[in-house]
Amino acid sequence: MESSLKIGLFGIGLDAYWPQFDGLKDKLESYLQLVALKLASIHPQIINLGLVDNIDKAFEAGSKFRKEEVDIIFLYVTTYALSSTVLPVVQRAKVPVIILNLAPTAAIDYDAFNKMNDRTKMTGEWLASCSACPVPEIANVFKRTGIKFQEVTGMLENDLQCWSEIYQWVEAAKVAHTMAYNRLGCMGHYYSGMLDIYTDLTLQYAYFGGHIEHIEVDELAAIREDVTADQIAEKLKLIHASFDVQVDCTEMELARAAQTAVALDILVAKYQLGSIAYYYKGTGNVANENAISSIILGNSLLTANHVPVAGEYEIKNAQAMKIMDSFGAGGSFTEYYAVDYTDDVVLMGHDGPGHIAIAEGKTKVRPLGVFHGKVGNGLSVEMRIKQGPVTLLSVVETVDGKLLLLVAEGESVAGPILEIGNTNSRYRFSIGARNFINSWNSYGPAHHCAVGIGHIAPKIEKLGVLLNMQVCKVC
């Protein structure tokens, strides 16, 4: 759904200026066109309504944005404009608005300006550079009318900081849009006794939108029984190409995992799923237990293919993983494994599926005689996250019935890990392992979180603004 995001853009001006200052309107429209081109280079679907310079155009623009169903509006301030010509646009559109306070140059050429011998022309030249002038008026009116807004201040060109911020707003809007249309499959039931992972599903709808589809494991098991030998053979080729399959993995277990992986693909396609949370014991039902105990490779392939899968029915973390994946950072299921106080790092990982697209090297497949704390045995994946900058994200359900996004930036570092057939990595944090753990835990998150590559806290903070969610950054 990311490609269907629509960005609204309009510039503002004052129609009384046009007959007074020759060429001013043309100059401002050229600036607006430059903004449109720069935005289109980030995301192509731009609804550009041009310069709005009077009340009639303001109401028309608001209606047009509503009809086009834009997800976010960039309001480019070209020169002074009356707030009464701005308010109707955003009031009717009812979507987040970012004020672009962008000057055409770093500074006015004062010498050349003051040498002009026509004060009318001088005023026109000044008005082409006074984008900052009406922003306080607009901010005042937005505040008093209950319209939330953000502002980016800088220059049209040669301003990396400014345009990096605009890029982050667009990326955050893409993710908010993705979440609004995402279909989350919930298959099975909670891991009994993990009270921290229980969540209010309606609260998830309230903040993220989307749809939650409840799926029976029996359906996966039934689909699995109809998978053909040819489908299994084709999936086995993909497994061998995608993983480093260890020599102690039997052909029978590989075929069992491939059969389940095919069934998962069919299930995902049927319900158009964009993410999954699952857990099931399967005891007493051979078909169900067979499906669940052979599910890890298929879920790892799905996770790498932008359908993140969270184990232990951790719905909140399936949302966090989808956010990270939608930002292009990956998003792998993880939790505390141990603390290495000698090297001041936190070991984090998890059993079950891993995000093999963000692994350091090829992910190993190993047989496990027992899935600790769970029923059955079968193949599992062992991987570590790519070395370099990482971001952790947790969707936290608070005591007052809200959701917040908990974020930390760190580094995935080299060193020994636990080679136990699970995902596992070593993370170093700027505030040290002890302070990180104490600070992270103080917010009361569930014991799972999502880890992705890169430092993307600024993007997550902007996503929080768009979703009206508090964002807490630990480091």
Tab-separated table of C-alpha atoms in Angstrom:
chain	number	residue	atom	x	y	z
A	1	MET	CA	0.000	0.000	0.000
A	2	GLU	CA	3.004	2.308	0.331
A	3	SER	CA	2.828	3.429	-3.304
A	4	SER	CA	-0.738	4.710	-2.908
A	5	LEU	CA	0.296	7.365	-0.372
A	6	LYS	CA	-0.799	10.781	-1.592
A	7	ILE	CA	1.009	13.965	-0.613
A	8	GLY	CA	-0.853	17.256	-0.799
A	9	LEU	CA	1.105	20.395	-1.650
A	10	PHE	CA	0.064	24.003	-1.936
A	11	GLY	CA	1.764	27.362	-1.745
A	12	ILE	CA	0.301	30.518	-0.267
A	13	GLY	CA	0.408	34.132	-1.349
A	14	LEU	CA	-1.706	37.271	-1.432
A	15	ASP	CA	-3.556	38.122	-4.650
A	16	ALA	CA	-3.413	41.836	-3.832
A	17	TYR	CA	0.329	41.718	-4.571
A	18	TRP	CA	0.153	40.485	-8.158
A	19	PRO	CA	-0.973	43.718	-9.881
A	20	GLN	CA	1.363	45.730	-7.639
A	21	PHE	CA	4.596	43.841	-8.231
A	22	ASP	CA	5.329	42.685	-11.743
A	23	GLY	CA	6.785	39.166	-11.958
A	24	LEU	CA	6.346	38.348	-8.278
A	25	LYS	CA	3.695	35.689	-8.808
A	26	ASP	CA	5.720	33.972	-11.547
A	27	LYS	CA	8.782	33.891	-9.312
A	28	LEU	CA	6.872	32.411	-6.389
A	29	GLU	CA	5.240	29.793	-8.633
A	30	SER	CA	8.691	28.773	-9.860
A	31	TYR	CA	9.749	28.269	-6.233
A	32	LEU	CA	6.658	26.150	-5.616
A	33	GLN	CA	7.435	24.056	-8.682
A	34	LEU	CA	10.928	23.435	-7.322
A	35	VAL	CA	9.433	22.197	-4.039
A	36	ALA	CA	7.075	19.934	-6.008
A	37	LEU	CA	9.973	18.444	-7.984
A	38	LYS	CA	12.007	17.820	-4.855
A	39	LEU	CA	9.063	16.152	-3.108
A	40	ALA	CA	8.332	14.051	-6.193
A	41	SER	CA	11.910	12.772	-6.115
A	42	ILE	CA	11.109	11.366	-2.654
A	43	HIS	CA	7.614	10.111	-3.470
A	44	PRO	CA	5.959	10.527	-6.889
A	45	GLN	CA	2.295	10.923	-5.962
A	46	ILE	CA	2.037	14.658	-5.336
A	47	ILE	CA	-1.268	16.525	-5.509
A	48	ASN	CA	-0.014	20.057	-6.201
A	49	LEU	CA	-2.781	22.675	-6.062
A	50	GLY	CA	-0.511	25.606	-6.857
A	51	LEU	CA	-0.690	29.014	-5.206
A	52	VAL	CA	-3.686	29.586	-2.968
A	53	ASP	CA	-4.023	33.363	-2.699
A	54	ASN	CA	-7.665	34.086	-1.828
A	55	ILE	CA	-10.631	32.684	0.090
A	56	ASP	CA	-12.326	31.032	-2.904
A	57	LYS	CA	-9.208	29.098	-3.823
A	58	ALA	CA	-8.752	28.093	-0.180
A	59	PHE	CA	-12.147	26.389	0.031
A	60	GLU	CA	-11.629	24.776	-3.372
A	61	ALA	CA	-8.226	23.463	-2.309
A	62	GLY	CA	-9.600	21.978	0.916
A	63	SER	CA	-12.334	20.177	-1.005
A	64	LYS	CA	-9.867	18.950	-3.617
A	65	PHE	CA	-7.535	17.507	-0.991
A	66	ARG	CA	-10.463	15.689	0.615
A	67	LYS	CA	-11.596	14.243	-2.711
A	68	GLU	CA	-8.066	13.113	-3.520
A	69	GLU	CA	-7.749	11.544	-0.033
A	70	VAL	CA	-4.289	12.969	0.602
A	71	ASP	CA	-2.517	11.538	3.638
A	72	ILE	CA	-0.384	14.555	4.526
A	73	ILE	CA	-0.140	18.177	3.391
A	74	PHE	CA	2.963	20.263	2.868
A	75	LEU	CA	2.113	23.955	3.110
A	76	TYR	CA	4.815	25.966	1.371
A	77	VAL	CA	4.979	29.574	2.554
A	78	THR	CA	6.214	31.609	-0.414
A	79	THR	CA	5.518	35.119	0.914
A	80	TYR	CA	3.144	36.890	3.231
A	81	ALA	CA	-0.389	35.511	3.051
A	82	LEU	CA	-3.509	36.015	5.119
A	83	SER	CA	-4.196	33.224	7.593
A	84	SER	CA	-7.827	33.306	6.465
A	85	THR	CA	-6.686	31.924	3.100
A	86	VAL	CA	-4.776	29.093	4.754
A	87	LEU	CA	-7.141	27.844	7.444
A	88	PRO	CA	-9.987	26.559	5.191
A	89	VAL	CA	-7.558	24.346	3.273
A	90	VAL	CA	-6.314	22.372	6.258
A	91	GLN	CA	-9.617	22.489	8.125
A	92	ARG	CA	-11.391	20.717	5.308
A	93	ALA	CA	-8.578	18.317	4.494
A	94	LYS	CA	-8.277	17.073	8.108
A	95	VAL	CA	-4.837	15.488	7.703
A	96	PRO	CA	-1.446	16.296	9.258
A	97	VAL	CA	0.128	19.494	7.931
A	98	ILE	CA	3.815	20.387	7.669
A	99	ILE	CA	4.619	24.084	7.216
A	100	LEU	CA	7.564	24.584	4.865
A	101	ASN	CA	9.246	27.865	5.808
A	102	LEU	CA	11.832	27.806	3.039
A	103	ALA	CA	13.801	30.846	1.900
A	104	PRO	CA	14.840	30.978	-1.775
A	105	THR	CA	18.448	31.851	-0.868
A	106	ALA	CA	20.731	31.807	2.148
A	107	ALA	CA	20.643	35.611	2.320
A	108	ILE	CA	19.415	38.593	0.366
A	109	ASP	CA	22.118	40.278	-1.684
A	110	TYR	CA	21.923	43.506	0.298
A	111	ASP	CA	24.288	45.524	-1.893
A	112	ALA	CA	22.494	44.664	-5.109
A	113	PHE	CA	19.128	45.108	-3.447
A	114	ASN	CA	19.902	48.560	-2.058
A	115	LYS	CA	21.290	49.722	-5.389
A	116	MET	CA	17.920	49.216	-7.062
A	117	ASN	CA	16.519	52.643	-7.969
A	118	ASP	CA	12.845	51.656	-7.837
A	119	ARG	CA	11.372	51.110	-4.384
A	120	THR	CA	8.359	49.292	-5.789
A	121	LYS	CA	10.675	46.776	-7.404
A	122	MET	CA	12.660	46.616	-4.182
A	123	THR	CA	9.502	45.745	-2.246
A	124	GLY	CA	8.604	43.073	-4.776
A	125	GLU	CA	12.075	41.582	-4.453
A	126	TRP	CA	11.791	41.598	-0.661
A	127	LEU	CA	8.357	39.935	-0.757
A	128	ALA	CA	9.887	37.092	-2.783
A	129	SER	CA	12.200	36.385	0.160
A	130	CYS	CA	9.920	36.876	3.172
A	131	SER	CA	8.657	33.327	3.628
A	132	ALA	CA	9.202	33.558	7.381
A	133	CYS	CA	6.877	36.558	7.710
A	134	PRO	CA	3.412	34.928	7.997
A	135	VAL	CA	4.469	31.738	9.802
A	136	PRO	CA	3.784	33.111	13.319
A	137	GLU	CA	0.312	34.190	12.172
A	138	ILE	CA	-0.397	30.770	10.712
A	139	ALA	CA	0.938	29.009	13.809
A	140	ASN	CA	-1.224	31.211	16.047
A	141	VAL	CA	-4.383	30.453	14.095
A	142	PHE	CA	-3.654	26.731	13.862
A	143	LYS	CA	-3.065	26.575	17.617
A	144	ARG	CA	-6.246	28.454	18.438
A	145	THR	CA	-8.351	26.327	16.082
A	146	GLY	CA	-6.959	23.025	17.311
A	147	ILE	CA	-4.957	22.117	14.214
A	148	LYS	CA	-1.742	20.236	14.913
A	149	PHE	CA	1.151	21.242	12.716
A	150	GLN	CA	4.895	20.841	12.318
A	151	GLU	CA	7.362	23.273	10.783
A	152	VAL	CA	10.506	22.841	8.713
A	153	THR	CA	12.630	25.989	8.485
A	154	GLY	CA	15.473	26.353	6.043
A	155	MET	CA	16.273	26.978	2.387
A	156	LEU	CA	14.863	25.792	-0.911
A	157	GLU	CA	18.239	24.521	-2.064
A	158	ASN	CA	21.649	23.585	-0.669
A	159	ASP	CA	20.210	22.782	2.747
A	160	LEU	CA	20.859	19.147	3.603
A	161	GLN	CA	19.469	19.425	7.124
A	162	CYS	CA	16.212	20.930	5.935
A	163	TRP	CA	15.579	18.473	3.122
A	164	SER	CA	16.664	15.518	5.242
A	165	GLU	CA	13.927	16.505	7.686
A	166	ILE	CA	11.371	16.781	4.881
A	167	TYR	CA	12.476	13.361	3.617
A	168	GLN	CA	11.917	11.930	7.088
A	169	TRP	CA	8.388	13.374	7.194
A	170	VAL	CA	7.588	11.724	3.868
A	171	GLU	CA	9.048	8.407	5.036
A	172	ALA	CA	7.033	8.614	8.260
A	173	ALA	CA	3.874	9.363	6.269
A	174	LYS	CA	4.533	6.301	4.103
A	175	VAL	CA	4.803	4.098	7.165
A	176	ALA	CA	1.673	5.588	8.757
A	177	HIS	CA	-0.153	4.878	5.489
A	178	THR	CA	1.211	1.324	5.368
A	179	MET	CA	0.040	0.662	8.913
A	180	ALA	CA	-3.389	2.142	8.169
A	181	TYR	CA	-3.940	-0.459	5.429
A	182	ASN	CA	-1.952	-3.343	6.906
A	183	ARG	CA	-3.697	-6.652	7.553
A	184	LEU	CA	-2.324	-8.377	10.636
A	185	GLY	CA	-3.017	-12.076	10.934
A	186	CYS	CA	-3.378	-13.466	14.459
A	187	MET	CA	-3.032	-17.231	14.347
A	188	GLY	CA	-3.454	-19.391	17.430
A	189	HIS	CA	-3.440	-17.947	20.932
A	190	TYR	CA	-1.276	-16.245	23.536
A	191	TYR	CA	1.539	-18.109	25.255
A	192	SER	CA	-0.181	-18.948	28.521
A	193	GLY	CA	1.080	-16.842	31.422
A	194	MET	CA	2.980	-14.163	29.449
A	195	LEU	CA	0.838	-11.400	30.866
A	196	ASP	CA	2.965	-8.610	29.388
A	197	ILE	CA	2.134	-9.516	25.802
A	198	TYR	CA	-1.649	-9.453	26.198
A	199	THR	CA	-3.089	-6.427	24.417
A	200	ASP	CA	-6.295	-4.566	23.648
A	201	LEU	CA	-6.869	-5.169	19.929
A	202	THR	CA	-9.294	-2.264	19.612
A	203	LEU	CA	-6.540	-0.007	20.967
A	204	GLN	CA	-4.309	-1.238	18.140
A	205	TYR	CA	-7.009	-0.200	15.661
A	206	ALA	CA	-7.357	3.184	17.383
A	207	TYR	CA	-3.707	4.109	16.846
A	208	PHE	CA	-2.639	2.224	13.739
A	209	GLY	CA	-5.819	1.509	11.791
A	210	GLY	CA	-5.541	-1.497	9.501
A	211	HIS	CA	-7.330	-4.798	9.984
A	212	ILE	CA	-6.758	-7.768	12.292
A	213	GLU	CA	-7.694	-11.173	10.892
A	214	HIS	CA	-8.120	-14.054	13.349
A	215	ILE	CA	-6.956	-17.308	11.794
A	216	GLU	CA	-7.232	-20.889	13.000
A	217	VAL	CA	-4.114	-23.052	12.939
A	218	ASP	CA	-6.384	-25.795	11.638
A	219	GLU	CA	-6.659	-23.870	8.384
A	220	LEU	CA	-2.892	-23.781	7.954
A	221	ALA	CA	-2.739	-27.529	8.685
A	222	ALA	CA	-5.497	-28.225	6.147
A	223	ILE	CA	-3.781	-26.173	3.431
A	224	ARG	CA	-0.545	-27.964	4.230
A	225	GLU	CA	-2.101	-31.356	3.477
A	226	ASP	CA	-2.875	-30.235	-0.088
A	227	VAL	CA	0.648	-29.006	-0.899
A	228	THR	CA	2.114	-30.938	-3.839
A	229	ALA	CA	5.495	-32.598	-4.204
A	230	ASP	CA	6.417	-30.103	-6.932
A	231	GLN	CA	5.620	-27.182	-4.648
A	232	ILE	CA	7.763	-28.691	-1.910
A	233	ALA	CA	10.652	-29.247	-4.328
A	234	GLU	CA	10.466	-25.622	-5.528
A	235	LYS	CA	10.412	-24.299	-1.974
A	236	LEU	CA	13.361	-26.503	-1.046
A	237	LYS	CA	15.391	-24.781	-3.776
A	238	LEU	CA	14.559	-21.411	-2.210
A	239	ILE	CA	15.473	-22.651	1.267
A	240	HIS	CA	18.878	-23.858	0.104
A	241	ALA	CA	19.453	-20.579	-1.758
A	242	SER	CA	18.377	-18.409	1.190
A	243	PHE	CA	19.951	-20.248	4.126
A	244	ASP	CA	23.174	-21.929	5.101
A	245	VAL	CA	21.662	-25.359	5.737
A	246	GLN	CA	23.826	-27.317	8.167
A	247	VAL	CA	24.793	-30.899	7.400
A	248	ASP	CA	22.888	-32.315	10.381
A	249	CYS	CA	19.534	-31.149	8.945
A	250	THR	CA	17.688	-34.208	7.631
A	251	GLU	CA	15.899	-34.280	4.289
A	252	MET	CA	12.712	-35.223	6.098
A	253	GLU	CA	12.837	-32.103	8.308
A	254	LEU	CA	13.702	-29.876	5.363
A	255	ALA	CA	10.790	-31.246	3.359
A	256	ARG	CA	8.491	-30.782	6.353
A	257	ALA	CA	9.566	-27.135	6.683
A	258	ALA	CA	9.193	-26.562	2.943
A	259	GLN	CA	5.673	-27.991	2.977
A	260	THR	CA	4.660	-25.628	5.765
A	261	ALA	CA	6.345	-22.685	4.033
A	262	VAL	CA	4.222	-23.279	0.917
A	263	ALA	CA	1.090	-23.449	3.056
A	264	LEU	CA	2.033	-20.189	4.769
A	265	ASP	CA	2.404	-18.451	1.409
A	266	ILE	CA	-1.070	-19.612	0.408
A	267	LEU	CA	-2.538	-18.466	3.725
A	268	VAL	CA	-0.869	-15.040	3.468
A	269	ALA	CA	-2.165	-14.584	-0.073
A	270	LYS	CA	-5.695	-15.631	0.880
A	271	TYR	CA	-5.996	-13.028	3.644
A	272	GLN	CA	-3.647	-10.461	2.043
A	273	LEU	CA	-1.599	-10.382	5.220
A	274	GLY	CA	1.136	-7.817	5.801
A	275	SER	CA	2.237	-9.206	9.187
A	276	ILE	CA	1.523	-12.125	11.491
A	277	ALA	CA	1.530	-12.899	15.204
A	278	TYR	CA	1.275	-16.597	16.051
A	279	TYR	CA	1.619	-19.230	18.741
A	280	TYR	CA	-0.001	-22.647	19.186
A	281	LYS	CA	0.790	-25.741	21.175
A	282	GLY	CA	-0.897	-28.177	18.845
A	283	THR	CA	-0.842	-30.975	21.393
A	284	GLY	CA	-3.421	-33.708	20.800
A	285	ASN	CA	-3.694	-32.842	17.112
A	286	VAL	CA	-0.935	-34.349	14.995
A	287	ALA	CA	-1.609	-32.183	11.937
A	288	ASN	CA	-1.555	-28.940	13.942
A	289	GLU	CA	1.559	-29.888	15.895
A	290	ASN	CA	3.292	-30.885	12.678
A	291	ALA	CA	2.475	-27.527	11.098
A	292	ILE	CA	3.569	-25.420	14.074
A	293	SER	CA	6.787	-27.331	14.748
A	294	SER	CA	7.916	-26.884	11.122
A	295	ILE	CA	6.963	-23.227	10.735
A	296	ILE	CA	10.211	-21.358	11.484
A	297	LEU	CA	11.852	-21.416	8.033
A	298	GLY	CA	8.668	-20.339	6.266
A	299	ASN	CA	8.111	-17.547	8.763
A	300	SER	CA	11.705	-16.378	8.346
A	301	LEU	CA	11.222	-16.230	4.563
A	302	LEU	CA	8.005	-14.255	5.028
A	303	THR	CA	9.715	-11.846	7.420
A	304	ALA	CA	12.461	-11.204	4.868
A	305	ASN	CA	9.764	-10.611	2.239
A	306	HIS	CA	8.052	-7.742	4.125
A	307	VAL	CA	5.551	-9.904	6.021
A	308	PRO	CA	7.132	-9.820	9.501
A	309	VAL	CA	6.165	-12.687	11.773
A	310	ALA	CA	6.220	-12.413	15.574
A	311	GLY	CA	6.161	-15.546	17.690
A	312	GLU	CA	4.442	-16.119	21.015
A	313	TYR	CA	1.387	-14.271	19.685
A	314	GLU	CA	3.110	-10.964	20.424
A	315	ILE	CA	0.735	-8.653	18.550
A	316	LYS	CA	2.321	-5.424	19.782
A	317	ASN	CA	5.681	-6.594	18.524
A	318	ALA	CA	4.253	-7.661	15.172
A	319	GLN	CA	3.232	-3.995	14.855
A	320	ALA	CA	6.715	-2.826	15.856
A	321	MET	CA	8.305	-5.214	13.359
A	322	LYS	CA	6.013	-3.968	10.591
A	323	ILE	CA	6.944	-0.368	11.368
A	324	MET	CA	10.654	-1.167	11.220
A	325	ASP	CA	10.272	-3.158	8.019
A	326	SER	CA	8.223	-0.378	6.425
A	327	PHE	CA	11.052	2.054	7.156
A	328	GLY	CA	13.372	-0.321	5.286
A	329	ALA	CA	15.244	-1.180	8.510
A	330	GLY	CA	14.161	-4.807	8.785
A	331	GLY	CA	12.645	-5.536	12.162
A	332	SER	CA	13.593	-8.838	13.768
A	333	PHE	CA	11.955	-10.415	16.828
A	334	THR	CA	14.211	-10.107	19.870
A	335	GLU	CA	14.498	-10.034	23.672
A	336	TYR	CA	17.211	-9.964	26.333
A	337	TYR	CA	19.337	-13.116	26.282
A	338	ALA	CA	22.144	-12.175	28.653
A	339	VAL	CA	24.448	-9.316	29.644
A	340	ASP	CA	28.196	-9.356	29.021
A	341	TYR	CA	29.483	-6.999	31.704
A	342	THR	CA	33.079	-7.588	30.644
A	343	ASP	CA	32.442	-6.088	27.187
A	344	ASP	CA	29.520	-3.882	28.337
A	345	VAL	CA	27.119	-5.317	25.765
A	346	VAL	CA	23.627	-6.757	25.893
A	347	LEU	CA	23.035	-10.082	24.144
A	348	MET	CA	19.611	-10.122	22.526
A	349	GLY	CA	17.874	-12.652	20.318
A	350	HIS	CA	14.938	-15.051	20.126
A	351	ASP	CA	13.944	-18.503	19.028
A	352	GLY	CA	11.695	-18.864	16.020
A	353	PRO	CA	11.728	-16.725	12.863
A	354	GLY	CA	14.436	-14.153	12.190
A	355	HIS	CA	14.732	-11.360	9.636
A	356	ILE	CA	17.259	-13.049	7.380
A	357	ALA	CA	17.469	-9.998	5.083
A	358	ILE	CA	19.307	-8.047	7.803
A	359	ALA	CA	21.566	-10.887	8.939
A	360	GLU	CA	25.342	-10.691	9.151
A	361	GLY	CA	26.214	-13.297	6.552
A	362	LYS	CA	23.964	-16.192	5.630
A	363	THR	CA	21.540	-17.451	8.248
A	364	LYS	CA	22.238	-20.978	9.449
A	365	VAL	CA	19.554	-23.648	9.687
A	366	ARG	CA	20.028	-26.048	12.572
A	367	PRO	CA	17.942	-28.951	13.912
A	368	LEU	CA	16.736	-28.642	17.501
A	369	GLY	CA	15.742	-31.661	19.551
A	370	VAL	CA	13.487	-29.453	21.634
A	371	PHE	CA	11.949	-25.992	21.227
A	372	HIS	CA	12.586	-24.685	24.731
A	373	GLY	CA	9.375	-23.910	26.545
A	374	LYS	CA	7.322	-25.087	23.577
A	375	VAL	CA	5.976	-28.298	22.104
A	376	GLY	CA	7.800	-30.290	19.464
A	377	ASN	CA	11.119	-30.154	17.662
A	378	GLY	CA	12.384	-29.338	14.197
A	379	LEU	CA	14.493	-26.864	12.252
A	380	SER	CA	15.421	-23.434	13.553
A	381	VAL	CA	17.449	-20.467	12.343
A	382	GLU	CA	20.643	-19.077	13.841
A	383	MET	CA	21.711	-15.592	12.827
A	384	ARG	CA	23.094	-12.341	14.077
A	385	ILE	CA	22.057	-8.846	12.960
A	386	LYS	CA	24.445	-7.003	10.629
A	387	GLN	CA	27.204	-5.191	12.455
A	388	GLY	CA	26.745	-1.441	12.618
A	389	PRO	CA	24.051	0.961	13.793
A	390	VAL	CA	20.748	-0.527	14.952
A	391	THR	CA	17.466	0.740	16.362
A	392	LEU	CA	15.226	-1.053	18.853
A	393	LEU	CA	11.479	-0.389	18.854
A	394	SER	CA	8.739	-1.531	21.212
A	395	VAL	CA	5.031	-0.757	21.061
A	396	VAL	CA	4.112	-0.283	24.708
A	397	GLU	CA	0.600	-0.444	26.165
A	398	THR	CA	0.504	1.970	29.084
A	399	VAL	CA	-1.362	1.816	32.379
A	400	ASP	CA	-3.708	4.601	31.262
A	401	GLY	CA	-4.871	2.705	28.191
A	402	LYS	CA	-2.669	4.311	25.547
A	403	LEU	CA	0.109	3.180	23.249
A	404	LEU	CA	3.598	4.653	23.098
A	405	LEU	CA	6.632	3.935	20.953
A	406	LEU	CA	9.793	3.124	22.895
A	407	VAL	CA	13.043	3.601	20.954
A	408	ALA	CA	16.755	3.074	21.495
A	409	GLU	CA	19.684	3.430	19.125
A	410	GLY	CA	22.794	1.301	19.520
A	411	GLU	CA	25.404	-0.705	17.648
A	412	SER	CA	25.518	-4.356	16.667
A	413	VAL	CA	29.093	-5.361	17.441
A	414	ALA	CA	31.373	-8.289	16.747
A	415	GLY	CA	32.099	-10.935	19.328
A	416	PRO	CA	30.995	-14.387	20.441
A	417	ILE	CA	27.300	-15.294	20.529
A	418	LEU	CA	25.381	-18.295	21.786
A	419	GLU	CA	25.315	-20.869	18.983
A	420	ILE	CA	22.071	-22.508	20.065
A	421	GLY	CA	20.041	-22.349	16.859
A	422	ASN	CA	18.419	-18.980	17.679
A	423	THR	CA	18.827	-15.420	16.451
A	424	ASN	CA	21.408	-13.742	18.671
A	425	SER	CA	23.476	-10.521	18.586
A	426	ARG	CA	25.644	-8.293	20.763
A	427	TYR	CA	24.465	-4.698	21.189
A	428	ARG	CA	26.371	-1.771	22.636
A	429	PHE	CA	24.607	1.402	23.771
A	430	SER	CA	26.005	4.881	24.317
A	431	ILE	CA	24.708	4.947	27.896
A	432	GLY	CA	26.152	1.539	28.752
A	433	ALA	CA	24.451	-1.807	29.248
A	434	ARG	CA	23.294	-1.190	32.819
A	435	ASN	CA	21.772	2.221	32.130
A	436	PHE	CA	20.156	1.010	28.928
A	437	ILE	CA	18.458	-1.912	30.650
A	438	ASN	CA	17.271	0.157	33.608
A	439	SER	CA	15.988	2.977	31.423
A	440	TRP	CA	14.307	0.684	28.875
A	441	ASN	CA	12.594	-1.368	31.572
A	442	SER	CA	11.361	1.750	33.386
A	443	TYR	CA	8.775	2.309	30.640
A	444	GLY	CA	7.194	-1.092	31.274
A	445	PRO	CA	7.487	-2.597	27.793
A	446	ALA	CA	6.753	-6.220	27.006
A	447	HIS	CA	9.879	-8.361	27.069
A	448	HIS	CA	9.975	-8.535	23.260
A	449	CYS	CA	11.006	-5.749	20.887
A	450	ALA	CA	11.929	-5.307	17.222
A	451	VAL	CA	15.492	-4.613	16.090
A	452	GLY	CA	16.373	-3.091	12.744
A	453	ILE	CA	19.486	-1.789	11.025
A	454	GLY	CA	20.398	1.899	10.962
A	455	HIS	CA	19.640	4.741	13.330
A	456	ILE	CA	16.073	5.764	12.518
A	457	ALA	CA	14.827	7.296	15.779
A	458	PRO	CA	14.114	10.677	14.088
A	459	LYS	CA	11.810	8.947	11.600
A	460	ILE	CA	10.038	7.042	14.368
A	461	GLU	CA	9.573	10.280	16.300
A	462	LYS	CA	7.872	11.819	13.278
A	463	LEU	CA	5.713	8.719	12.860
A	464	GLY	CA	4.622	9.185	16.467
A	465	VAL	CA	3.512	12.726	15.653
A	466	LEU	CA	1.477	11.523	12.668
A	467	LEU	CA	-0.122	8.714	14.711
A	468	ASN	CA	-0.653	10.933	17.762
A	469	MET	CA	1.517	8.593	19.842
A	470	GLN	CA	4.088	9.490	22.466
A	471	VAL	CA	7.631	8.491	21.516
A	472	CYS	CA	10.183	7.868	24.283
A	473	LYS	CA	13.836	7.590	23.309
A	474	VAL	CA	16.169	5.855	25.745
A	475	CYS	CA	19.397	6.542	23.857
